[in-house]
Short mmCIF file of C-alpha atoms in Angstrom, two decimals:
data_model
loop_
_atom_site.label_atom_id
_atom_site.label_comp_id
_atom_site.label_asym_id
_atom_site.label_seq_id
_atom_site.Cartn_x
_atom_site.Cartn_y
_atom_site.Cartn_z
CA MET A 27 -0.01 -0.04 -0.24
CA CYS A 28 1.17 3.45 -1.09
CA ALA A 29 0.00 6.73 0.95
CA VAL A 30 0.71 10.39 -0.13
CA GLN A 31 0.47 13.04 2.53
CA VAL A 32 -0.02 16.88 0.85
CA LYS A 33 -0.36 19.55 3.14
CA LEU A 34 -2.95 22.28 2.25
CA GLU A 35 -3.16 25.99 3.24
CA LEU A 36 -6.96 27.21 3.68
CA GLY A 37 -7.89 30.67 4.18
CA HIS A 38 -10.12 33.62 3.36
CA ARG A 39 -9.74 37.65 3.50
CA ALA A 40 -12.81 39.88 3.29
CA GLN A 41 -11.96 43.93 3.03
CA VAL A 42 -14.52 46.81 3.51
CA ARG A 43 -14.95 48.75 0.17
CA LYS A 44 -14.65 52.06 -0.61
CA LYS A 45 -17.98 52.57 -2.41
CA PRO A 46 -20.62 50.07 -2.47
CA THR A 47 -21.06 48.01 -6.12
CA VAL A 48 -24.02 48.89 -8.40
CA GLU A 49 -25.61 45.14 -7.07
CA GLY A 50 -24.81 46.92 -3.38
CA PHE A 51 -21.86 44.73 -2.25
CA THR A 52 -20.25 46.33 0.42
CA HIS A 53 -16.82 43.72 0.56
CA ASP A 54 -14.74 42.51 -1.69
CA TRP A 55 -13.51 38.80 -0.73
CA MET A 56 -10.85 35.88 -1.24
CA VAL A 57 -11.09 32.66 -0.73
CA PHE A 58 -8.22 30.09 -1.30
CA VAL A 59 -6.77 26.82 -1.15
CA ARG A 60 -3.08 26.44 -1.82
CA GLY A 61 0.25 24.33 -0.84
CA PRO A 62 2.25 25.74 1.67
CA GLU A 63 4.80 28.26 0.11
CA HIS A 64 2.64 28.90 -2.74
CA SER A 65 3.69 24.92 -3.92
CA ASN A 66 1.84 23.47 -6.94
CA ILE A 67 -1.11 21.26 -5.55
CA GLN A 68 -2.97 21.05 -9.07
CA HIS A 69 -1.50 17.08 -9.19
CA PHE A 70 -3.45 16.37 -5.95
CA VAL A 71 -6.64 19.15 -5.86
CA GLU A 72 -9.00 18.62 -9.21
CA LYS A 73 -11.75 21.54 -7.81
CA VAL A 74 -12.54 22.86 -4.78
CA VAL A 75 -16.42 22.87 -3.46
CA PHE A 76 -17.01 25.82 -1.46
CA HIS A 77 -20.61 25.33 0.83
CA LEU A 78 -21.93 28.83 1.43
CA HIS A 79 -24.68 30.12 4.15
CA GLU A 80 -28.14 28.58 2.17
CA SER A 81 -29.24 32.47 1.88
CA PHE A 82 -26.21 33.46 -0.22
CA PRO A 83 -27.16 32.74 -4.03
CA ARG A 84 -25.34 29.81 -5.84
CA PRO A 85 -24.36 28.19 -2.18
CA LYS A 86 -22.89 25.38 -3.85
CA ARG A 87 -19.42 26.78 -5.65
CA ALA A 88 -16.54 25.00 -7.42
CA TRP A 89 -13.46 26.44 -8.90
CA THR A 90 -10.68 24.73 -10.81
CA GLU A 91 -8.42 27.66 -10.11
CA TRP A 92 -6.25 27.96 -6.93
CA ARG A 93 -7.36 32.25 -6.04
CA TRP A 94 -10.45 34.03 -6.33
CA LEU A 95 -11.39 37.38 -5.63
CA ARG A 96 -14.86 38.26 -5.42
CA SER A 97 -17.31 41.16 -4.68
CA GLY A 98 -20.04 40.62 -2.68
CA CYS A 99 -21.34 36.81 -3.31
#
């Protein structure tokens, strides 16, 4: 049997916008999944699925990129 251990960093950041967007969003936010010291994890992770609170539009979101910046939701 062969085992592989992969370390991941998971996180998020939010920042208040100086001016709300046309849609009324007041924050920019970023979520990330990455390897330690920004190492490449694409050989181990195909996609990341985030389950947001059900009050958000599209509460289940999947991405294949490793860093995302979003305004509002």
